[in-house]
Amino acid sequence: MRKRIVMAVVLAGTMLLSACSSGKNNVAENVTKGEETNRTTKKPITLTLFDKNVGDPFTNPVAQEITERTGVFIEVQQPTGNPDEKLNLMLVSGDLPDIALIDRREATLNKYIAGGALIPLNDLIEKYAPNIKARYGDVLSKSVYEDGKNYYLNNWYGLDPDPNWAINMRMDVLEEFGYGERALAGDSFTQDEFLDLLRKFKAKYPSVDGNPSIPMTVNAEHMPTIIGSFKAMYGMKTYYEKDGRLAFIVRDPRYLEMIKFINTLYTEGLLDREWGINKAQNYEQKTSSGRVFATAGGIVNEANSAFRAQNGEDTNKLFYGFKVTAPGVDPADTTFGPRSSLGWDGVGITVDNKHPVETIKFLDFLASEEGQYLLMWGKEGMNWNMENGVHVPTQEALDAIRADWAEFSKTTGARKWTWMIRNGLGEDGTPYDLMFRYNRDNVNQHALKSMEGSTWDTALYDDLGPKGGTPDALSEQKIKDIIDNSFSNMVYAKSHAEIDDMYKKMIAELEANQAVKIEDIYTANYKVRMELYNTAESK
């Protein structure tokens, strides 16, 4: 039975590769058939689209408007179980949809490309998709496959300008200690200023409501985010990059400085003793209790909601996000906003699609400014109106979103179909995402100022490691485990001198486990990626 399955996979892959190998001839043949169909009938073309997120029928007001505008009706396919399992089954069986929306972060997308299931889009984009060509820009260059061609279009692409991570501090405490004006303006704080604030809070409030105060705590369930927030203070990114070579971040001289700073917080009792084991529930209870002054990571939504419920919407007893800068680091060089410009998903046209021209035109409309507002805001005159060149939502729409955004989406179609979505703001300055980016509370509005400029693109550093299942991949994982364990041990060290010894021991362990070889792989893959990117950019 196993042999049959393997043979079926090989046969399916061979057939698909054969279909793709004819390249432009097959695309041209399908293009001719598609154009002929469009000329002989005015009925909408039906295309099947696999959507891992939404299985609703394509009948709501937005869907109807899209069909009217593009001449395309979508038959949505959506799995009841695991999307990747369904996609892999379709790949093996050869029963492909016309359009596939696949998670970019999963290996499935590369399987579809390598297996010849997706057609190259470059010629179609050049001839029929002016909006995609103009609006995607270098995202297309960054998304080329190893043969230099584009096989999918990114979804939720472009750098998201919204704040990501921050060092969060309570506004009422900042005002009490004389930093109110700077805090309200969104100014950054130096590491020394932050340390001084934590010490003052501990000294003035040794206990709150009979319980020991906690100058700073974190949610240990999001430890990569927490460590990332500390690294952001020092301007560190995914790797330590020097002279064109990528190395593990622990080789960055600033990494040891960061460890010593966190250790200072811990040894002075400024960092929660349970920082490494806090579950989400414990973290929320602590931050909502009034005993905590600061935390790291994303916006502190649960505690802020509790404070508003207790003290009113206008309370100053809320956590706000700030940049905290390590010595010698400019606020503009902090890295609190790691984002990938390549988005979440890939939208591809499969080899089974008989209407590639109509399909790329359909996708081009969705990617346009007009298409984005239709998808995300709904129909003009129903949910919003254009006033003096600006998209303005109706009060009824805003009230409905506030009352039940899911029901609003279901009935109006707004934000139900999130295909070809671009992050950020439209040409008139309004956000494409009406439901979650239009009406922002004071904390989120403030974060747009305080965290501005710290966003950076992770795309070129993603997935540079050795291939899964290889001996090198096992070595890489062992090295990462050594780094993680050493991090915790160094934070708990009794002195900075002890940290120095632990750090030297960690580096020695990395060398003993072929760290240089893994770094060679990172560097080589990075150079190949940059060559592909630069070649695509120069075309």
XYZ file of C-alpha atoms in Angstrom:
539
model
C 0.000 0.000 0.000
C 2.844 2.379 0.885
C 4.497 1.677 -2.481
C 1.261 2.511 -4.282
C 0.986 5.817 -2.475
C 4.592 6.692 -3.253
C 4.104 5.760 -6.905
C 0.936 7.864 -7.006
C 2.823 10.845 -5.626
C 5.640 10.397 -8.128
C 3.212 9.931 -11.016
C 1.161 12.967 -9.997
C 4.289 15.064 -9.611
C 5.626 13.879 -12.995
C 2.369 14.655 -14.754
C 2.198 18.092 -13.168
C 5.828 18.852 -13.972
C 5.175 17.781 -17.550
C 2.172 20.079 -17.703
C 4.244 22.942 -16.352
C 7.316 22.232 -18.479
C 5.494 23.311 -21.615
C 5.333 26.683 -19.817
C 4.265 29.456 -22.098
C 2.678 27.109 -24.658
C 0.179 25.730 -22.123
C -0.491 29.166 -20.682
C -0.984 30.577 -24.163
C -3.341 27.714 -25.069
C -5.407 28.262 -21.925
C -5.364 32.004 -22.548
C -6.791 31.475 -26.040
C -9.518 29.177 -24.716
C -10.351 31.618 -21.924
C -10.626 34.593 -24.255
C -12.784 32.602 -26.663
C -15.133 31.633 -23.826
C -15.411 35.236 -22.716
C -16.251 36.388 -26.234
C -19.030 33.860 -26.755
C -20.924 34.262 -23.480
C -21.821 36.996 -21.013
C -22.477 34.566 -18.207
C -20.019 34.795 -15.317
C -17.115 32.381 -15.426
C -17.065 30.071 -12.425
C -13.673 29.516 -10.824
C -12.977 27.251 -7.878
C -10.868 28.798 -5.126
C -9.447 26.923 -2.149
C -9.552 29.206 0.887
C -8.060 27.830 4.093
C -9.872 30.501 6.105
C -13.454 30.945 4.892
C -16.006 28.492 3.556
C -19.026 30.798 3.156
C -20.835 30.775 -0.208
C -19.890 33.578 -2.591
C -23.281 35.284 -2.417
C -23.032 38.247 -0.040
C -23.236 41.859 -1.332
C -19.457 42.153 -1.779
C -19.299 38.858 -3.664
C -22.146 39.928 -5.940
C -20.410 43.225 -6.684
C -17.135 41.448 -7.473
C -18.890 39.114 -9.906
C -20.621 42.042 -11.579
C -17.358 43.960 -11.911
C -15.138 41.081 -13.061
C -17.426 38.546 -14.705
C -16.112 35.903 -12.305
C -18.106 33.843 -9.826
C -16.130 32.009 -7.162
C -16.984 28.552 -5.938
C -15.258 28.516 -2.579
C -13.629 25.316 -1.385
C -12.665 25.132 2.261
C -11.587 22.128 4.320
C -13.347 20.947 7.431
C -10.024 19.690 8.808
C -6.384 20.613 8.341
C -5.930 22.876 5.274
C -2.438 21.567 4.495
C -3.618 17.961 4.586
C -6.381 18.826 2.135
C -3.979 20.732 -0.123
C -1.517 17.838 -0.141
C -4.303 15.399 -0.945
C -5.406 17.574 -3.874
C -1.806 17.759 -5.099
C -1.377 13.976 -4.999
C -4.742 13.254 -6.587
C -4.401 15.966 -9.228
C -7.854 17.280 -8.308
C -6.807 20.928 -8.167
C -8.879 24.089 -7.730
C -8.484 26.915 -10.232
C -7.006 29.186 -7.566
C -5.235 28.038 -4.416
C -4.625 30.146 -1.316
C -1.769 28.490 0.574
C 0.003 29.473 3.790
C 3.416 30.870 2.800
C 4.976 29.630 6.006
C 4.181 25.992 5.269
C 6.187 23.661 3.012
C 3.030 22.984 1.017
C 3.480 26.073 -1.124
C 6.899 24.951 -2.322
C 5.520 21.458 -2.953
C 2.914 22.958 -5.273
C 5.577 24.921 -7.143
C 8.109 22.084 -7.328
C 5.354 19.679 -8.351
C 4.345 21.876 -11.267
C 0.857 22.515 -9.893
C 1.095 26.313 -10.184
C 1.722 28.222 -13.405
C 4.301 31.024 -13.655
C 2.596 34.410 -13.496
C 5.228 36.788 -14.881
C 3.890 37.060 -18.444
C 0.283 37.272 -17.265
C 1.158 40.068 -14.827
C 3.099 41.951 -17.486
C 0.250 41.793 -20.012
C -2.919 41.912 -17.944
C -2.271 43.065 -14.355
C -1.195 46.722 -14.120
C -2.443 47.052 -10.535
C -0.486 44.023 -9.337
C 2.630 45.221 -11.131
C 2.430 48.732 -9.674
C 1.213 47.988 -6.170
C 3.261 44.889 -5.350
C 6.553 46.482 -6.391
C 9.618 44.680 -5.036
C 7.422 42.174 -3.205
C 7.289 40.321 -6.524
C 11.082 40.321 -6.718
C 11.403 39.021 -3.169
C 8.924 36.215 -3.897
C 10.598 34.644 -6.927
C 11.201 30.912 -6.882
C 14.662 29.429 -7.425
C 14.090 29.538 -11.196
C 13.522 33.305 -10.999
C 9.771 33.154 -11.703
C 6.706 34.159 -9.670
C 4.247 31.365 -8.973
C 2.033 33.091 -6.443
C 0.845 36.505 -5.333
C 1.326 37.499 -1.722
C -1.621 38.042 0.581
C -1.491 40.510 3.507
C 1.691 41.789 1.880
C 3.722 44.947 2.421
C 5.185 46.112 5.704
C 2.477 46.497 8.317
C 3.038 49.972 9.822
C 1.131 49.116 12.997
C 3.227 48.802 16.188
C 4.282 45.272 17.011
C 6.284 45.075 20.240
C 7.112 47.668 22.884
C 8.197 48.220 26.463
C 4.845 48.982 28.075
C 4.626 51.319 31.069
C 1.697 52.672 33.078
C 0.893 56.273 32.232
C -0.245 57.202 35.746
C 3.096 56.139 37.213
C 5.049 58.002 34.518
C 3.069 61.144 35.304
C 3.627 60.687 39.035
C 7.404 60.437 38.558
C 7.596 63.547 36.383
C 7.599 62.013 32.907
C 4.001 62.795 31.992
C 4.659 65.349 29.261
C 7.288 63.219 27.542
C 5.166 60.100 27.871
C 2.078 61.703 26.330
C 4.214 62.985 23.454
C 5.417 59.437 22.747
C 9.087 60.152 23.444
C 11.496 57.275 23.863
C 13.261 56.440 27.132
C 16.867 55.449 27.667
C 17.731 52.198 29.368
C 19.054 54.122 32.380
C 15.813 56.112 32.643
C 13.785 52.916 32.478
C 15.939 51.295 35.154
C 15.524 54.376 37.355
C 11.734 54.268 36.945
C 11.602 50.595 37.946
C 13.685 51.311 41.047
C 11.534 54.278 42.036
C 8.361 52.225 41.644
C 9.752 49.456 43.837
C 10.914 51.926 46.493
C 7.664 53.900 46.640
C 5.326 50.925 46.271
C 6.881 47.911 48.003
C 3.360 46.503 48.216
C -0.033 47.185 46.643
C -3.241 46.147 48.393
C -1.222 43.970 50.763
C 0.650 42.120 48.004
C 4.283 42.662 46.921
C 4.629 45.021 43.991
C 6.135 43.800 40.699
C 8.024 46.528 38.863
C 8.146 44.447 35.654
C 6.604 41.168 34.519
C 6.177 39.287 31.237
C 4.043 36.551 29.690
C 6.314 33.510 29.483
C 4.010 31.843 26.959
C 5.313 34.385 24.436
C 8.983 34.170 25.345
C 10.323 34.733 21.777
C 8.389 38.011 21.769
C 9.753 38.964 25.183
C 13.348 38.228 24.216
C 12.719 40.004 20.927
C 11.561 43.110 22.791
C 14.800 43.201 24.791
C 16.861 42.619 21.635
C 14.945 45.471 20.006
C 16.335 47.890 22.589
C 19.799 47.096 21.181
C 18.776 47.168 17.516
C 19.384 43.441 17.038
C 17.645 41.470 14.283
C 17.444 37.798 13.277
C 21.167 37.296 12.767
C 24.422 39.039 13.561
C 25.441 40.340 10.160
C 29.024 41.427 9.591
C 31.020 41.774 6.381
C 28.324 39.980 4.392
C 28.259 36.986 6.717
C 25.317 35.854 8.863
C 26.014 34.417 12.307
C 23.952 33.390 15.315
C 22.727 36.486 17.133
C 24.631 35.516 20.300
C 27.848 36.514 18.508
C 26.678 40.138 18.460
C 28.655 41.983 21.193
C 25.405 43.704 22.204
C 23.852 40.349 23.072
C 26.071 40.011 26.138
C 25.176 43.592 27.139
C 21.494 42.705 26.878
C 21.906 39.610 29.058
C 23.647 41.642 31.744
C 20.847 44.228 31.675
C 18.137 41.576 32.129
C 20.238 39.982 34.864
C 20.382 43.347 36.646
C 16.600 43.553 36.535
C 16.345 40.085 38.015
C 18.998 40.355 40.741
C 17.617 43.699 41.955
C 14.101 42.277 42.231
C 12.791 44.532 39.476
C 11.819 41.623 37.197
C 9.116 39.230 38.351
C 10.662 36.170 40.007
C 8.197 34.076 37.994
C 9.001 35.807 34.699
C 10.132 32.552 33.077
C 7.071 30.489 34.028
C 4.183 32.971 33.953
C 1.211 31.559 32.084
C -1.142 33.927 30.279
C -3.712 33.801 33.074
C -1.141 34.636 35.768
C 0.265 37.426 33.633
C -3.171 38.950 33.076
C -4.014 38.758 36.773
C -0.770 40.460 37.752
C -0.915 43.253 35.182
C -4.578 43.933 36.030
C -3.938 44.068 39.792
C -2.207 47.459 39.901
C 0.964 45.839 41.274
C 2.846 46.044 37.953
C 4.482 49.105 36.398
C 5.979 47.692 33.187
C 5.989 44.734 30.817
C 7.346 43.829 27.392
C 5.740 42.587 24.201
C 2.503 43.611 22.532
C -0.240 45.970 23.710
C -1.527 44.982 27.173
C -5.150 44.613 26.124
C -6.566 42.543 28.987
C -5.190 44.714 31.785
C -6.158 47.925 30.001
C -9.705 46.650 29.523
C -9.892 45.832 33.235
C -8.578 49.287 34.183
C -11.159 50.978 31.947
C -13.944 48.898 33.470
C -12.802 49.863 36.981
C -11.866 53.497 36.417
C -13.703 54.690 33.316
C -12.721 55.048 29.662
C -10.667 58.203 30.307
C -8.480 56.706 33.039
C -4.742 57.321 32.891
C -4.110 54.019 34.651
C -3.263 52.230 31.424
C -0.199 50.563 29.914
C 1.220 52.494 26.950
C 3.933 51.319 24.558
C 7.341 53.001 24.349
C 10.745 52.561 22.792
C 13.458 52.011 25.378
C 16.935 52.404 23.941
C 20.146 50.727 25.054
C 23.255 52.891 25.513
C 24.489 54.225 22.178
C 21.394 53.112 20.235
C 19.392 55.733 18.366
C 15.593 55.370 18.738
C 15.389 55.104 14.923
C 17.659 52.046 15.051
C 15.538 50.040 17.480
C 13.881 46.908 16.098
C 10.576 46.627 17.952
C 8.606 46.025 14.750
C 9.746 42.844 12.961
C 7.405 42.299 10.009
C 7.550 40.340 6.785
C 6.640 42.312 3.683
C 5.763 39.006 2.018
C 2.632 38.457 4.084
C 0.816 35.354 5.244
C -0.393 33.529 2.144
C 0.379 32.817 -1.481
C -2.414 33.010 -4.069
C -1.596 30.853 -7.086
C -3.253 29.875 -10.373
C -3.127 26.119 -10.919
C -2.421 24.202 -14.121
C -6.066 23.035 -14.153
C -7.303 26.609 -14.592
C -8.829 27.022 -18.089
C -9.173 30.802 -17.763
C -5.785 32.194 -16.699
C -6.336 35.595 -18.349
C -9.716 36.117 -16.729
C -8.247 34.886 -13.451
C -5.299 37.282 -13.435
C -7.653 40.136 -14.364
C -9.924 39.083 -11.501
C -6.986 39.080 -9.079
C -5.774 42.387 -10.496
C -9.124 44.007 -9.702
C -9.016 42.670 -6.140
C -5.489 44.028 -5.740
C -6.470 47.488 -6.973
C -7.264 50.384 -4.658
C -10.924 50.040 -5.587
C -10.900 46.302 -5.021
C -9.249 46.589 -1.610
C -11.894 48.942 -0.264
C -14.659 46.756 -1.683
C -13.210 43.677 0.006
C -12.405 45.302 3.340
C -15.057 48.036 3.703
C -17.923 46.619 1.675
C -20.050 48.367 -0.907
C -20.033 52.113 -1.360
C -23.368 53.628 -0.342
C -24.043 50.669 1.934
C -21.213 50.817 4.497
C -19.357 53.950 3.443
C -19.392 57.020 1.227
C -16.702 59.043 -0.503
C -16.542 62.556 0.953
C -14.044 65.078 -0.436
C -11.906 62.257 -1.771
C -11.859 60.348 1.519
C -13.539 57.046 2.408
C -15.909 57.711 5.311
C -17.792 54.842 6.981
C -21.405 55.369 7.943
C -22.228 55.611 11.614
C -24.531 52.612 11.193
C -21.593 50.562 9.945
C -19.357 51.620 12.838
C -22.104 50.837 15.347
C -22.668 47.415 13.774
C -18.960 46.629 13.861
C -18.758 47.610 17.513
C -21.808 45.509 18.369
C -20.811 42.332 16.478
C -18.110 42.605 13.823
C -18.477 38.944 12.777
C -22.175 39.377 12.036
C -21.466 42.637 10.220
C -18.938 40.824 8.040
C -21.312 37.960 7.335
C -24.251 40.135 6.303
C -22.452 42.897 4.393
C -19.506 40.904 3.038
C -16.985 43.433 4.354
C -13.720 41.707 5.316
C -15.237 38.294 4.603
C -12.985 37.646 1.616
C -9.433 38.670 2.451
C -7.647 37.998 -0.830
C -4.740 40.008 -2.273
C -4.786 42.277 0.780
C -2.185 44.983 1.165
C -1.197 46.182 4.621
C -1.300 49.814 5.622
C -3.225 52.838 4.414
C -5.064 53.640 1.217
C -4.250 56.590 -0.996
C -6.532 58.851 1.047
C -4.852 57.949 4.340
C -7.600 55.692 5.670
C -6.670 52.123 6.659
C -7.714 49.287 4.380
C -8.775 47.355 7.475
C -11.968 49.138 8.541
C -12.897 46.803 11.365
C -9.649 46.725 13.305
C -7.648 49.763 12.188
C -10.147 52.587 11.717
C -11.385 53.305 15.242
C -8.342 53.060 17.513
C -8.380 53.651 21.247
C -6.032 56.147 22.873
C -3.370 53.510 23.621
C -3.193 52.348 20.015
C -3.266 55.908 18.695
C -0.389 56.776 21.015
C 1.610 53.738 19.862
C 1.515 54.989 16.272
C 3.620 57.935 17.494
C 5.772 56.304 20.139
C 6.769 53.261 18.075
C 7.083 54.965 14.694
C 10.149 54.011 12.690
C 11.033 50.752 14.430
C 9.471 48.464 11.791
C 11.896 46.344 9.783
C 11.474 43.680 7.114
C 12.272 40.101 8.134
C 11.534 38.676 4.669
C 15.084 38.315 3.391
C 16.155 36.505 6.582
C 13.308 33.981 6.726
C 13.933 30.251 6.200
C 17.663 30.386 5.519
C 18.507 27.309 7.552
C 19.337 23.766 6.440
C 16.617 21.584 4.966
C 14.442 19.745 7.466
C 15.376 16.180 8.361
C 19.038 16.590 7.441
C 21.947 16.133 9.884
C 22.618 19.863 9.563
C 19.046 20.623 10.632
C 19.572 18.473 13.733
C 22.782 20.347 14.503
C 21.000 23.658 14.088
C 18.287 22.612 16.544
C 20.856 21.480 19.109
C 22.614 24.842 18.818
C 19.335 26.686 19.330
C 18.639 24.569 22.424
C 22.075 25.450 23.817
C 21.383 29.146 23.232
C 17.954 28.967 24.894
C 19.248 27.125 27.952
C 22.237 29.438 28.260
C 19.990 32.489 28.077
C 17.992 31.400 31.127
C 21.086 30.399 33.096
C 22.810 33.719 32.404
C 19.761 35.742 33.437
C 19.738 33.868 36.769
C 23.509 34.301 37.310
C 24.713 35.782 40.589
C 27.097 38.276 39.013
C 28.169 39.761 35.689
C 31.509 37.996 36.050
C 29.679 34.688 36.220
C 27.770 35.676 33.071
C 31.065 36.249 31.245
C 32.174 32.706 32.118
C 28.814 31.240 31.072
C 28.911 33.111 27.790
C 32.385 31.796 26.941
C 31.217 28.271 27.754
C 28.163 28.707 25.498
C 30.293 29.883 22.570
C 32.601 26.898 23.066
C 29.598 24.543 22.967
C 28.375 26.183 19.775
C 31.756 25.646 18.123
C 31.783 22.015 19.251
C 28.397 21.544 17.555
C 29.404 22.899 14.144
C 27.982 26.389 14.552
C 30.298 27.726 11.847
C 28.994 25.158 9.365
C 25.403 26.176 10.051
C 26.357 29.839 9.726
C 27.958 28.985 6.381
C 24.578 27.611 5.269
C 22.784 30.757 6.430
C 25.254 32.936 4.556
C 25.196 30.878 1.356
C 21.395 30.759 1.243
C 21.233 34.466 1.952
C 23.584 35.244 -0.926
C 21.528 33.086 -3.313
C 18.356 34.820 -2.197
C 19.853 38.254 -2.690
C 21.109 37.295 -6.147
C 17.623 36.093 -7.135
C 16.098 39.258 -5.705
C 18.556 41.586 -7.426
C 18.168 39.750 -10.738
C 14.377 39.993 -10.533
C 14.623 43.684 -9.614
C 16.818 44.443 -12.617
C 14.356 42.969 -15.133
